[in-house]
PDB file of C-alpha atoms and ligand atoms in Angstrom:
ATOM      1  CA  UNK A1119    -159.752  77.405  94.495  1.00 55.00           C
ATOM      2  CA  UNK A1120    -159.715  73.842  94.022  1.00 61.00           C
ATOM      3  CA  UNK A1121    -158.769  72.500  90.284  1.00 72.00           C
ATOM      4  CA  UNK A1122    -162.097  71.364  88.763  1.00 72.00           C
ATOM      5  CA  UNK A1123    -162.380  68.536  86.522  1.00 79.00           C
ATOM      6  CA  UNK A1124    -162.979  69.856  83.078  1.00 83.00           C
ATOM      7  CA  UNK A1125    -166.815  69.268  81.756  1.00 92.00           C
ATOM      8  CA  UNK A1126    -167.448  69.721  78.221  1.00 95.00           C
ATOM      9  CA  UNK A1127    -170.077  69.090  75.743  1.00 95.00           C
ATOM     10  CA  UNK A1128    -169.385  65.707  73.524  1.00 96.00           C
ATOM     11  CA  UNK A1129    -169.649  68.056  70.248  1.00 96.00           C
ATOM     12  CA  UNK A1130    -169.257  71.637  69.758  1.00 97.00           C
ATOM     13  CA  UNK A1131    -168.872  73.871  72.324  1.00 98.00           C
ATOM     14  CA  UNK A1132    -171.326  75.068  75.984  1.00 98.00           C
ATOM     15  CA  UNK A1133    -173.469  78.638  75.271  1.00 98.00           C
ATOM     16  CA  UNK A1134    -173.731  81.153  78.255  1.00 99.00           C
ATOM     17  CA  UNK A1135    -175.626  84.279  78.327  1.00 99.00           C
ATOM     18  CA  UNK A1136    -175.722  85.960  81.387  1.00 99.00           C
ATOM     19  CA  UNK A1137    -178.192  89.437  80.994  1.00 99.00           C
ATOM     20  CA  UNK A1138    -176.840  91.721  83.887  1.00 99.00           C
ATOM     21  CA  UNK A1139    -178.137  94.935  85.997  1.00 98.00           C
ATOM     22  CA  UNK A1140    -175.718  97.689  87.813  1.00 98.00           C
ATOM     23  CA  UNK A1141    -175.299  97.793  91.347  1.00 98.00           C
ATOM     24  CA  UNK A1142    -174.049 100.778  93.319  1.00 98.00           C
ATOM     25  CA  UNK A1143    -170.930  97.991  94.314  1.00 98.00           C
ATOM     26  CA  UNK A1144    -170.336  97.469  89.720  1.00 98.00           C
ATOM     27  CA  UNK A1145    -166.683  97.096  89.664  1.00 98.00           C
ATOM     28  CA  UNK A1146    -165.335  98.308  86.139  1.00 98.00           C
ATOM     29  CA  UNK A1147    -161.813  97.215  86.893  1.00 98.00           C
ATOM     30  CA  UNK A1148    -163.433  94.050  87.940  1.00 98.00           C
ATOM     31  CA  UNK A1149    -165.570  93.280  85.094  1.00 98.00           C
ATOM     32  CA  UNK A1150    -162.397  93.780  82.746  1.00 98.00           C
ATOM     33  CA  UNK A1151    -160.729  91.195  84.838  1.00 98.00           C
ATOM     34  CA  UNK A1152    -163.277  89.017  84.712  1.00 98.00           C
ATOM     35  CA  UNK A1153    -163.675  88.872  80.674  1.00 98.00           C
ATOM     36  CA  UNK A1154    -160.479  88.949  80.426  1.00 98.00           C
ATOM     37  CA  UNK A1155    -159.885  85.806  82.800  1.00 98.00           C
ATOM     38  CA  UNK A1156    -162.604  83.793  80.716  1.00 98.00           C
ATOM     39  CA  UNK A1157    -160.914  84.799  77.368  1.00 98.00           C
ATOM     40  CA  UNK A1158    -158.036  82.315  75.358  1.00 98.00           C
ATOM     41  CA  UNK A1159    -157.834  80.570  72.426  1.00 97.00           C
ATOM     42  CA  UNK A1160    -160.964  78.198  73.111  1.00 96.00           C
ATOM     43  CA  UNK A1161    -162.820  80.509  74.628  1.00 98.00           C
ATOM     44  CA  UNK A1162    -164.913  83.859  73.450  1.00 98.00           C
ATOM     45  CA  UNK A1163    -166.894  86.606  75.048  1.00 98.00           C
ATOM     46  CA  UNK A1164    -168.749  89.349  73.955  1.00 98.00           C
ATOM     47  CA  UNK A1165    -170.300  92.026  75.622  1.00 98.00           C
ATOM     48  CA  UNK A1166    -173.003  94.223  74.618  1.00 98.00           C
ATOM     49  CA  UNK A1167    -174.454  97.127  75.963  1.00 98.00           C
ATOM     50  CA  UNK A1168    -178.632  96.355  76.249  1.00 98.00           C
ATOM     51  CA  UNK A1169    -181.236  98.759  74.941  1.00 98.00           C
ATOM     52  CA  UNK A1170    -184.098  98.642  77.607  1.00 98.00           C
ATOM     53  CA  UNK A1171    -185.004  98.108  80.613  1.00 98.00           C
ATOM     54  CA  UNK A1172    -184.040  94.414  80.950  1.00 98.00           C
ATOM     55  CA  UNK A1173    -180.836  94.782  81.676  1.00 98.00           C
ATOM     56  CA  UNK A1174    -177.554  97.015  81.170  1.00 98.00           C
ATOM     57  CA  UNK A1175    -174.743  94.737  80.120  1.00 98.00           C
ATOM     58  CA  UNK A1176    -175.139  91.229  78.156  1.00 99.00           C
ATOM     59  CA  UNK A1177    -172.051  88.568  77.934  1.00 99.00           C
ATOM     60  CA  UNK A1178    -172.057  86.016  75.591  1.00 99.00           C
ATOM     61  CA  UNK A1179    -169.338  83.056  76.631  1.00 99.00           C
ATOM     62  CA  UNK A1180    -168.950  80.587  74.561  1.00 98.00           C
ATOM     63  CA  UNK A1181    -166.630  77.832  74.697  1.00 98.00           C
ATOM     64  CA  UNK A1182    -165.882  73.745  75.641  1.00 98.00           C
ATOM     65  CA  UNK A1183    -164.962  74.044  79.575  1.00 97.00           C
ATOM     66  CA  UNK A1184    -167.916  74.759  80.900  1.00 98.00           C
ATOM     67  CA  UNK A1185    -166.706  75.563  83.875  1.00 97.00           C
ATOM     68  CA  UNK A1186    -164.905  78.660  82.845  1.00 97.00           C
ATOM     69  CA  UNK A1187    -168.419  79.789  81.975  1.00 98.00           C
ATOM     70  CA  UNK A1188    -169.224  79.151  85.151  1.00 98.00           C
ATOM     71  CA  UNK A1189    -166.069  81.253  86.336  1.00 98.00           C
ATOM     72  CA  UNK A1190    -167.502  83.900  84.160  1.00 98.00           C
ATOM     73  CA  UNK A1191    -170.741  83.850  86.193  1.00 98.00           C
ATOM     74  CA  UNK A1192    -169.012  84.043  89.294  1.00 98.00           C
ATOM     75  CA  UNK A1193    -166.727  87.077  88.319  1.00 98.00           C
ATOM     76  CA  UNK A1194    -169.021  89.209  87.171  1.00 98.00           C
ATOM     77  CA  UNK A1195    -171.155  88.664  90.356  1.00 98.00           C
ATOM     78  CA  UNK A1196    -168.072  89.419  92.530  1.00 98.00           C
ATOM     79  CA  UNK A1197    -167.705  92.490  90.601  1.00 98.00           C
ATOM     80  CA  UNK A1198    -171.321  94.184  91.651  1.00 98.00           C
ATOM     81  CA  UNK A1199    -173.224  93.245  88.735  1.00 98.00           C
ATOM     82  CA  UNK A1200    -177.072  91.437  89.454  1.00 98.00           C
ATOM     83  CA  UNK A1201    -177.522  88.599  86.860  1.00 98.00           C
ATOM     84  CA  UNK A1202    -180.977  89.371  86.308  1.00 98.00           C
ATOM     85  CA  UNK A1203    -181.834  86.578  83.216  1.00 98.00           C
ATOM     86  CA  UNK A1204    -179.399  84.434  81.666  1.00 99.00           C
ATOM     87  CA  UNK A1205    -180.009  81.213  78.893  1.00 99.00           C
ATOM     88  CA  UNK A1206    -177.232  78.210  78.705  1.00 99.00           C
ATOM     89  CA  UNK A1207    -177.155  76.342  75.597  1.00 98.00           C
ATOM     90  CA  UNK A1208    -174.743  74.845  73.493  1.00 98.00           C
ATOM     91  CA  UNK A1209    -173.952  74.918  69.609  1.00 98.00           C
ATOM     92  CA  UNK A1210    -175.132  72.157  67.610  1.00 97.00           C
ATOM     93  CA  UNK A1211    -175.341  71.059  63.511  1.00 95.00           C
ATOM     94  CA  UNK A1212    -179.747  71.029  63.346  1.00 94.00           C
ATOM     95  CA  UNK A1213    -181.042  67.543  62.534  1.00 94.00           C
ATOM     96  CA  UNK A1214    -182.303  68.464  59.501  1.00 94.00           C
ATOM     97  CA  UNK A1215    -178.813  69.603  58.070  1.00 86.00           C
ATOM     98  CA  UNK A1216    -176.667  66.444  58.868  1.00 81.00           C
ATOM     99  CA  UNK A1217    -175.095  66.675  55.537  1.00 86.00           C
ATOM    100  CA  UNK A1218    -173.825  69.465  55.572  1.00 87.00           C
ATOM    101  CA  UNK A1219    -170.209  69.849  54.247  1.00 92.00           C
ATOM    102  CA  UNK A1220    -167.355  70.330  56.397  1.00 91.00           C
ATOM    103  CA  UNK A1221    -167.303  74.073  55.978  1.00 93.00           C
ATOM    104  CA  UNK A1222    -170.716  74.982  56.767  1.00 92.00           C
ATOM    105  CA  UNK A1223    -170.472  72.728  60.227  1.00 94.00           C
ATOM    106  CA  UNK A1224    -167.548  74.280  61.787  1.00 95.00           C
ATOM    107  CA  UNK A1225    -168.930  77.566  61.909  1.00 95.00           C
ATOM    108  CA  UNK A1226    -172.417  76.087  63.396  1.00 96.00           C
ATOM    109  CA  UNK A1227    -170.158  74.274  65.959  1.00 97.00           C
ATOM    110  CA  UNK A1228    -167.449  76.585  66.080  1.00 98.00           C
ATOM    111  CA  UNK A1229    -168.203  79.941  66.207  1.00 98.00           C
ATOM    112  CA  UNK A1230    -165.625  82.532  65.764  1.00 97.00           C
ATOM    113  CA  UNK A1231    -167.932  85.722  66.601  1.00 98.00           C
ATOM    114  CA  UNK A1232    -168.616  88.371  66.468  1.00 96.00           C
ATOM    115  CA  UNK A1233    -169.264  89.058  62.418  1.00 97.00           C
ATOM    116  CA  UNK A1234    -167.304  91.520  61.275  1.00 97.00           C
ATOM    117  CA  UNK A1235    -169.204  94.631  60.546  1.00 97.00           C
ATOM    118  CA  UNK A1236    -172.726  93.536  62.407  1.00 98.00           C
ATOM    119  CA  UNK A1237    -172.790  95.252  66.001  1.00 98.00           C
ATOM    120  CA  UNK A1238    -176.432  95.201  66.180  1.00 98.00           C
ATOM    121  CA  UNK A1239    -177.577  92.188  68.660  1.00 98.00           C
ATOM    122  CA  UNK A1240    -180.444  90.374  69.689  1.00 98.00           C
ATOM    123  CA  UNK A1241    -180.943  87.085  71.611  1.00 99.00           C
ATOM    124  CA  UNK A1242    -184.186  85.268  72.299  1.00 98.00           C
ATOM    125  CA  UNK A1243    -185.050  82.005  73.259  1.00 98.00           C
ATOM    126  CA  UNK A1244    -187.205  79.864  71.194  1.00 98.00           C
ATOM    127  CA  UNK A1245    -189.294  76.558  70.946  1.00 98.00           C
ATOM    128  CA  UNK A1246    -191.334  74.419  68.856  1.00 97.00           C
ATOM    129  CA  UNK A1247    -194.922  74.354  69.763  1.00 96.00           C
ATOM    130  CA  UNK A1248    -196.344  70.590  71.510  1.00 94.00           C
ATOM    131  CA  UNK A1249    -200.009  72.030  71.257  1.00 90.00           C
ATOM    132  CA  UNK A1250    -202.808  69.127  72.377  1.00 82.00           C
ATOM    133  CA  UNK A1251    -203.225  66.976  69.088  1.00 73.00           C
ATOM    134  CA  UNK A1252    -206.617  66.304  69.975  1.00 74.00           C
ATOM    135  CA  UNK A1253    -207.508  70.203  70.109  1.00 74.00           C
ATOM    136  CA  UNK A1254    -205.500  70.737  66.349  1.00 72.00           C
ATOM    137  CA  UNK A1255    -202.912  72.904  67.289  1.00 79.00           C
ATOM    138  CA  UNK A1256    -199.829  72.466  66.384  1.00 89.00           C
ATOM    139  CA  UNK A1257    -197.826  70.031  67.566  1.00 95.00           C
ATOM    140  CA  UNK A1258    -194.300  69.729  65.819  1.00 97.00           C
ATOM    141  CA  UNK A1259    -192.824  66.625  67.387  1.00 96.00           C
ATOM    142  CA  UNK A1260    -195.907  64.378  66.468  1.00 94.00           C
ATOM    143  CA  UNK A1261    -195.177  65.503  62.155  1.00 96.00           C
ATOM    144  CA  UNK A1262    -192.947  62.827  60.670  1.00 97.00           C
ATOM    145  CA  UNK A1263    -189.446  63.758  60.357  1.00 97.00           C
ATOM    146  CA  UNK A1264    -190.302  64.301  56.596  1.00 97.00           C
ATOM    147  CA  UNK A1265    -192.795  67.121  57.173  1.00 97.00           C
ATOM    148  CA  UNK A1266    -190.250  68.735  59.633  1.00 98.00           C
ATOM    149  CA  UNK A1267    -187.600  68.594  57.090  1.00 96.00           C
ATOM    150  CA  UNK A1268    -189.667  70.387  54.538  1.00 97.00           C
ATOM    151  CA  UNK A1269    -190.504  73.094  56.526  1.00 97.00           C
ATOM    152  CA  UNK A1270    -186.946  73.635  58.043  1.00 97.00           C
ATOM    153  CA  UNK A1271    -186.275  73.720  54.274  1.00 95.00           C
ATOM    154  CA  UNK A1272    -188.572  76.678  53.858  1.00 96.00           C
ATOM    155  CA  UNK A1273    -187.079  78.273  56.661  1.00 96.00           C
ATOM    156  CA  UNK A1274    -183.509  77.839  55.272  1.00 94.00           C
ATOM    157  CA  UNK A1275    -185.024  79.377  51.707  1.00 95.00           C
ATOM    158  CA  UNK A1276    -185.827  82.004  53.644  1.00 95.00           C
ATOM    159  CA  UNK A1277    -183.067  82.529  56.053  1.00 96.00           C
ATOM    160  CA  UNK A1278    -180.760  82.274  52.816  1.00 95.00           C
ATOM    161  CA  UNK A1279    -181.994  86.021  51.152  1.00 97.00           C
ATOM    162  CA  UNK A1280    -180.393  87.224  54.318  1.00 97.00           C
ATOM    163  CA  UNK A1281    -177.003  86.076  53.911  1.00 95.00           C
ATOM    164  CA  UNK A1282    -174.514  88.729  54.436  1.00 96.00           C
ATOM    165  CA  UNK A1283    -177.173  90.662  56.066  1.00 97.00           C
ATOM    166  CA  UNK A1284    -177.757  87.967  59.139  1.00 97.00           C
ATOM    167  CA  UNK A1285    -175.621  86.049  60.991  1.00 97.00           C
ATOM    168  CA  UNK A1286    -177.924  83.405  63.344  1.00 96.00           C
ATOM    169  CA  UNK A1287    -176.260  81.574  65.881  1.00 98.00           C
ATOM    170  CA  UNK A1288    -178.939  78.881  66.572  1.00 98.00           C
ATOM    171  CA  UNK A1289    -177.669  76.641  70.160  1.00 98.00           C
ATOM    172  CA  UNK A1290    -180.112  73.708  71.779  1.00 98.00           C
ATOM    173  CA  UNK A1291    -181.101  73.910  75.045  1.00 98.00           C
ATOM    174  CA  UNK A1292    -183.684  71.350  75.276  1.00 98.00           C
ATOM    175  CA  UNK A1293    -183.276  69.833  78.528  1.00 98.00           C
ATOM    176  CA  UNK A1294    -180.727  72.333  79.731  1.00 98.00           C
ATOM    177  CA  UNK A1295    -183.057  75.528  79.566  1.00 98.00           C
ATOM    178  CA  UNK A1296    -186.535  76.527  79.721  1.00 98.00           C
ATOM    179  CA  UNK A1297    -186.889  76.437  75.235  1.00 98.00           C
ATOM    180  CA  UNK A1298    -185.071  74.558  72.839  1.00 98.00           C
ATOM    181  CA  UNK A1299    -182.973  76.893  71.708  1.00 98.00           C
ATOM    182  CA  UNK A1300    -181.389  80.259  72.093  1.00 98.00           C
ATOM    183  CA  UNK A1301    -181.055  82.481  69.436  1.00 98.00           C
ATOM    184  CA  UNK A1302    -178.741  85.157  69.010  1.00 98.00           C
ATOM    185  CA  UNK A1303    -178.982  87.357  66.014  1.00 98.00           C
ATOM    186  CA  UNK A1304    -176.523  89.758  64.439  1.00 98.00           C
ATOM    187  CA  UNK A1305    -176.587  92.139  61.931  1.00 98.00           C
ATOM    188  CA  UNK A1306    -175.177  95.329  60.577  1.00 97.00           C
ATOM    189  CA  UNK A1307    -178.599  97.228  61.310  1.00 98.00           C
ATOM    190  CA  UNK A1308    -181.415  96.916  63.976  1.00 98.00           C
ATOM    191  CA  UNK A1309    -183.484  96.732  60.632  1.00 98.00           C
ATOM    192  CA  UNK A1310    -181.834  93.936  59.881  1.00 98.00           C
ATOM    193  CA  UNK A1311    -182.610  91.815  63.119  1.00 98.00           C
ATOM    194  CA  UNK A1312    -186.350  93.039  62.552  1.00 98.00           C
ATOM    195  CA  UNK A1313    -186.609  92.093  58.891  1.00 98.00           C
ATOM    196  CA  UNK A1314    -185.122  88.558  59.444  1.00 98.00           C
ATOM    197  CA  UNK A1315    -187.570  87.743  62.234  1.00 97.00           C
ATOM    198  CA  UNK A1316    -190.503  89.498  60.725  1.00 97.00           C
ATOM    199  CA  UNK A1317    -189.504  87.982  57.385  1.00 97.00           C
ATOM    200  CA  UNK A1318    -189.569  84.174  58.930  1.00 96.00           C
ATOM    201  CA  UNK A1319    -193.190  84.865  60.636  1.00 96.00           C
ATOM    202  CA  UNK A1320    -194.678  84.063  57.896  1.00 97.00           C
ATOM    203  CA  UNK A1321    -192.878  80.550  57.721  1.00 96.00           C
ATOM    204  CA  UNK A1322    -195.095  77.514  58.719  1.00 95.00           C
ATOM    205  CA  UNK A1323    -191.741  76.753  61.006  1.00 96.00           C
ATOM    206  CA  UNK A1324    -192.633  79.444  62.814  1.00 95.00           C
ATOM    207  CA  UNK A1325    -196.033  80.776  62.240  1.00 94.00           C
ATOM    208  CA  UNK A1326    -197.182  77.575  63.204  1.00 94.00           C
ATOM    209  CA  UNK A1327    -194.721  75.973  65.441  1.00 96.00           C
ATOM    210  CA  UNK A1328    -193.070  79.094  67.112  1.00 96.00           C
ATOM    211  CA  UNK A1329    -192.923  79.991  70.699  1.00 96.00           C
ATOM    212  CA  UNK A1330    -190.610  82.645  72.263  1.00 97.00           C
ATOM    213  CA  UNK A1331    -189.464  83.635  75.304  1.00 98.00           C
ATOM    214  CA  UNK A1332    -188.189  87.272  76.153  1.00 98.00           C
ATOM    215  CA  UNK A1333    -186.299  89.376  73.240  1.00 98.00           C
ATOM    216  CA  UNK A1334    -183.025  90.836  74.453  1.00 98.00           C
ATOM    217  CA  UNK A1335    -181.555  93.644  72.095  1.00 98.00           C
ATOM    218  CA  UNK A1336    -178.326  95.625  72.829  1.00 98.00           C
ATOM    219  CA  UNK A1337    -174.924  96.984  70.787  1.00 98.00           C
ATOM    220  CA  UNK A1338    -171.977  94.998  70.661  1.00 98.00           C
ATOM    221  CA  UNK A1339    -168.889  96.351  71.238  1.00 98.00           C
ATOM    222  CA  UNK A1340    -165.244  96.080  73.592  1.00 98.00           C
ATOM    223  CA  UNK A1341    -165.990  95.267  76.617  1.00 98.00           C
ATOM    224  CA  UNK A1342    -164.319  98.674  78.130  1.00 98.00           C
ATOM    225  CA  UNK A1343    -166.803 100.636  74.913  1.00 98.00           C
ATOM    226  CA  UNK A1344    -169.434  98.764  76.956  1.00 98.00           C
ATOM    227  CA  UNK A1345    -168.933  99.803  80.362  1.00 98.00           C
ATOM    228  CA  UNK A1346    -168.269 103.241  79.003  1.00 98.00           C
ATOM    229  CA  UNK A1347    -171.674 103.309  77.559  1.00 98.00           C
ATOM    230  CA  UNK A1348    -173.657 101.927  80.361  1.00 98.00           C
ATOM    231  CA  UNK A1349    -171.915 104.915  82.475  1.00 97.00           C
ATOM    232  CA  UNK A1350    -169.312 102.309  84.737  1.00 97.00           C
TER     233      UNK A1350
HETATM  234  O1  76R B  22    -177.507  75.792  59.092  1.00 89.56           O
HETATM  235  C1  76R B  22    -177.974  76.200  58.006  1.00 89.56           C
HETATM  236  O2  76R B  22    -177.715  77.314  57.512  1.00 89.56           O
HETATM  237  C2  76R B  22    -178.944  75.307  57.288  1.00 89.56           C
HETATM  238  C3  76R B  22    -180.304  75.913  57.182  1.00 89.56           C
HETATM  239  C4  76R B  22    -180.883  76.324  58.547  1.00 89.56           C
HETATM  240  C5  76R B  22    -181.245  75.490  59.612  1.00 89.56           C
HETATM  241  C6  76R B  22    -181.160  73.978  59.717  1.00 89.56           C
HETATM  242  C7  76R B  22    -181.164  77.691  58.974  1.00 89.56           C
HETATM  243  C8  76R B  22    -180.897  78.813  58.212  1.00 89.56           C
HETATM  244  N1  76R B  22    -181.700  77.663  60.244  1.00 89.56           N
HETATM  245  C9  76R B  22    -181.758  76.357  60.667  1.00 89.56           C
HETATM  246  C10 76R B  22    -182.218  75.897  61.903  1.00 89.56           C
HETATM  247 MN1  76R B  22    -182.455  79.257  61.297  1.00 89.56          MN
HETATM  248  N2  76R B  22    -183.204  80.861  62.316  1.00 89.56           N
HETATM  249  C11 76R B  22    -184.019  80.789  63.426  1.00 89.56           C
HETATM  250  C12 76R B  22    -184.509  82.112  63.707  1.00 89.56           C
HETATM  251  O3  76R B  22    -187.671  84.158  64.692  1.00 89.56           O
HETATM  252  C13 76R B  22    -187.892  83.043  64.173  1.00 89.56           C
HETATM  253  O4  76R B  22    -188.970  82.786  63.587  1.00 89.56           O
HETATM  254  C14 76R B  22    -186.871  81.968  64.265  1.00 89.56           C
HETATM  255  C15 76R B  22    -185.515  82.420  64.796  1.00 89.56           C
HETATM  256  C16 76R B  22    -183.973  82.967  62.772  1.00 89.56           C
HETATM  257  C17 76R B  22    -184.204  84.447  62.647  1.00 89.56           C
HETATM  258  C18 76R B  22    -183.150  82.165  61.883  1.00 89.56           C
HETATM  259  C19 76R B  22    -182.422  82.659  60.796  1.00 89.56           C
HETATM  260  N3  76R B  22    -183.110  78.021  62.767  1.00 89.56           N
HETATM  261  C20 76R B  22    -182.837  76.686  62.847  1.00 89.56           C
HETATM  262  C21 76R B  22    -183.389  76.183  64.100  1.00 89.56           C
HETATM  263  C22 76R B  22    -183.209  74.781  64.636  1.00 89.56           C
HETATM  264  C23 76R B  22    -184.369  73.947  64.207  1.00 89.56           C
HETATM  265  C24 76R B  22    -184.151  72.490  64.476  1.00 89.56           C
HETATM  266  O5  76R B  22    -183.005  72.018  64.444  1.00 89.56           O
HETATM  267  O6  76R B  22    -185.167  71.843  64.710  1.00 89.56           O
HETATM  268  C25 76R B  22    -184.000  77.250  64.733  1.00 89.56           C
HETATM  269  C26 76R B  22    -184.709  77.246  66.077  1.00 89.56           C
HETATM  270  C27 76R B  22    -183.834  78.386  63.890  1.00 89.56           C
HETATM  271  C28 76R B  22    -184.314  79.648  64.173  1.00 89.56           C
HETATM  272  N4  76R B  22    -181.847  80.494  59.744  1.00 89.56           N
HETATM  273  C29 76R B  22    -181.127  80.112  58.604  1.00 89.56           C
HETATM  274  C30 76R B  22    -181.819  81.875  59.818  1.00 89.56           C
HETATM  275  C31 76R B  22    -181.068  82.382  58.688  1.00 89.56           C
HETATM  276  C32 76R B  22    -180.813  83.876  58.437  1.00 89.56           C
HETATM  277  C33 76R B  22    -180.634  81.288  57.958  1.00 89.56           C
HETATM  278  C34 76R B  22    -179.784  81.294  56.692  1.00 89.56           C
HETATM  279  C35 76R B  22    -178.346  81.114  57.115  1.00 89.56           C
HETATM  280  C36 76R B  22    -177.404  81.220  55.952  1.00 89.56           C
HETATM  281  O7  76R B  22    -177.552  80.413  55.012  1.00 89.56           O
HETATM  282  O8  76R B  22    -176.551  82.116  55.991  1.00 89.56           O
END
């Protein structure tokens, strides 16, 4: 295979989730190879085994060469699995949080995952709504950065009374992906996931201005716990 050129992001580091079916060909041995090959000190995934029928096994690769994402892709395909939906992103410090100390960036940018303690997972993608002004829906990039600012505030108010509880891994997509962003969720409970979500319904941020896209919800764990569990 021919040496690739490394492509990264400028900042912070390229998102992939790839949501995956068995085949009769699934290759376990393979699909240990294949995290395993993606995985060094820059680079992360997880694996999670999904509730549902949406899918069986979920990776989450996260990292700057984008691609050894790719690689990932291609791996798990050679080993029998279907990639039957998948969201690429990247992580990112939001717009309205450019001051935030050194400390609290990292971790948006940087990632080390998964929480300790939270094996309960879900990922959906999100947007802002861009509703026809002239018919009074909502439209969140026509408010003045201002407005926008005060209700991400709320939204952080909110978000803050789970801290502990929640661990949200918010990564832009706009122009990479069908939403804006991808959000993957984690928490020591499934409660928890639900509560968070149900909790920021009520937020103008999203009451108002959210859209999403399909909810994927599965059990992190090894990846060998994994294919154990989904019977590979
Ligand atoms: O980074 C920070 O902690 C600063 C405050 C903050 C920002 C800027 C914050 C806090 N979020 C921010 C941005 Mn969030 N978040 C979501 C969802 O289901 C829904 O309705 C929305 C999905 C959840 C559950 C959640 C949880 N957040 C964002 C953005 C980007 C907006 C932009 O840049 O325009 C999105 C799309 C988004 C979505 N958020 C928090 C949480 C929680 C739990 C917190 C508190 C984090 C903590 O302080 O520990």
């Amino acid at each position: 295979m021919s040496q690739q050129p490394e492509v990264t992001t400028s900042v912070g580091w390229g998102v992939l989730h790839l949501f995956c079916k068995l085949t009769p060909a699934a290759d376990r041995s393979g699909l240990l190879a294949a995290v395993e090959a993606t995985v060094d000190d820059d680079h992360q995934v997880l694996s999670v085994a999904v509730l549902g029928h949406k899918a069986d096994v979920g990776f989450m690769a996260l990292g700057p060469d984008l691609w050894r994402l790719r690689n990932l892709q291609t791996l798990v395909q050679q080993a029998g699995l279907e990639v039957a939906d998948s969201y690429v992103s990247m992580t990112e410090v939001s717009e309205y949080a450019p001051d935030l100390p050194p400390e609290m960036k990292t971790p948006r940018l940087y990632p080390q995952l998964p929480p300790e303690g939270k094996r309960a997972f879900c990922f959906y993608p999100m947007s802002k709504r861009r509703g026809a002004v002239a018919e009074g829906s909502g439209n969140w990039f026509t408010l003045p950065y201002d407005e926008r600012r005060e209700l991400m505030y709320e939204h952080g108010t909110s978000g803050r009374k789970f801290r502990g509880r929640i661990l949200q891994v918010v990564t832009g997509s706009t122009g990479v992906d069908d939403f804006e962003w991808g959000v993957t969720l984690f928490g020591e409970h499934l409660d928890d996931l639900k509560d968070v979500v149900y909790t920021m319904r009520f937020d103008e941020a999203s009451a108002i201005y959210g859209e999403f896209g399909t909810f994927y919800t599965g059990l992190l764990a090894d990846t060998a716990t994994v294919l154990d569990r989904i019977g590979l």
